[in-house]
Amino acid sequence: MVAAAKGRTSAEVLEAIKAGVKIIGENYLQEAESHIGMIGTHAKWHFIGALQQNKIKTVAKLFDVVETLDSTEAARLLDKYCAQLGKVMPVLIEINSGREPQKSGVLPEAAESLINQIYCFKHIRVMGLMTMGPRFGNPEDSRPYFVATRHLFEMIGSWRIPNISMRFLSMGMTNSYQVAIQEGANIVRIGTKIFE
Ligand SMILES: *Cc1c(COP(=O)(O)O)cnc(C)c1O
């Protein structure tokens, strides 16, 4: 479980960690910098925000996992900065499973070509997929998007591409995590239900 901590204070994040949370998800770098400065290695830090190019250098430095990789250019930059830092960053490919034009992530049919362009990078390691899916009132409405993402996850895993493993499937939030787990998620990202 990743505790999605956007908008929370370092004190709230620390309280969650004391209650047993091991992984914190952050969307915003300013927040992440202050939380990580204060809490550091008492948690693992997953980047779950939009991976804009001007942020990638800082993301490379601060985070343990990047869940939102969605372009070759972002992968190239992340690889470059991780090389400078002497680290190998585990990354998840973000899938825009709802095909929503305003959302980040690659369309499901574009995941193969993205992976083919980035599997050779030595300082990032693709370890799975992440999806948000459209937001619904009824979590059952999320199910088809989670099923489709899991099918893609299994298909890519079956290709046995060097340097790529399909180990982590990150899907489901406060409203939808139960459906997501039923459909194969092994990472859920929960904000509201933990912090409110
Ligand atoms: C905020 C956020 C979550 C958690 O959402 P809740 O509905 O508060 O559980 C999960 N994933 C991402 C990428 C988020 O930005």
Short mmCIF file of N, CA and C and ligand atoms in Angstrom, two decimals, residues 4 6 27 48 130 132 135 173-175 189-192, ligand 1:
data_model
loop_
_atom_site.label_atom_id
_atom_site.label_comp_id
_atom_site.label_asym_id
_atom_site.label_seq_id
_atom_site.Cartn_x
_atom_site.Cartn_y
_atom_site.Cartn_z
N ALA A 4 -1.03 7.98 -0.35
CA ALA A 4 -0.95 9.14 -1.25
C ALA A 4 -1.10 10.41 -0.40
N LYS A 6 -0.63 13.80 -0.98
CA LYS A 6 -0.72 15.18 -1.48
C LYS A 6 -1.56 16.06 -0.55
N ASN A 27 2.84 13.61 -5.21
CA ASN A 27 2.60 14.20 -6.53
C ASN A 27 3.45 15.46 -6.74
N ILE A 48 4.16 9.81 -7.82
CA ILE A 48 2.90 9.45 -8.47
C ILE A 48 2.26 10.65 -9.19
N MET A 130 1.04 1.15 -13.97
CA MET A 130 0.19 1.90 -13.06
C MET A 130 -0.97 2.47 -13.88
N MET A 132 -4.67 5.06 -13.32
CA MET A 132 -5.67 5.76 -12.49
C MET A 132 -7.06 5.28 -12.91
N ARG A 135 -12.55 8.52 -12.84
CA ARG A 135 -13.15 8.54 -11.50
C ARG A 135 -14.65 8.31 -11.60
N MET A 173 -7.68 3.28 -5.74
CA MET A 173 -7.54 4.37 -4.78
C MET A 173 -8.63 4.17 -3.71
N THR A 174 -8.85 5.20 -2.90
CA THR A 174 -9.80 5.05 -1.79
C THR A 174 -11.12 4.42 -2.24
N ASN A 175 -11.63 4.93 -3.32
CA ASN A 175 -12.97 4.50 -3.76
C ASN A 175 -12.97 3.12 -4.42
N ARG A 189 -3.00 2.79 -4.12
CA ARG A 189 -2.56 4.12 -3.69
C ARG A 189 -3.74 4.80 -2.99
N ILE A 190 -3.63 4.90 -1.68
CA ILE A 190 -4.76 5.38 -0.88
C ILE A 190 -4.42 6.70 -0.23
N GLY A 191 -5.25 7.72 -0.46
CA GLY A 191 -5.06 9.00 0.19
C GLY A 191 -6.13 9.27 1.23
N THR A 192 -7.31 9.61 0.74
CA THR A 192 -8.42 10.05 1.59
C THR A 192 -8.69 9.09 2.75
C1 LIG B 1 -4.47 11.45 -4.87
C2 LIG B 1 -4.04 10.24 -5.58
C3 LIG B 1 -4.39 8.96 -5.12
C4 LIG B 1 -5.26 8.73 -3.89
O1 LIG B 1 -6.57 9.17 -4.09
P1 LIG B 1 -7.69 8.95 -2.95
O2 LIG B 1 -8.95 8.94 -3.71
O3 LIG B 1 -7.55 10.12 -2.02
O4 LIG B 1 -7.40 7.67 -2.27
C5 LIG B 1 -3.90 7.88 -5.81
N1 LIG B 1 -3.15 8.00 -6.92
C6 LIG B 1 -2.79 9.20 -7.39
C7 LIG B 1 -1.94 9.27 -8.60
C8 LIG B 1 -3.23 10.36 -6.75
O5 LIG B 1 -2.88 11.55 -7.24
#
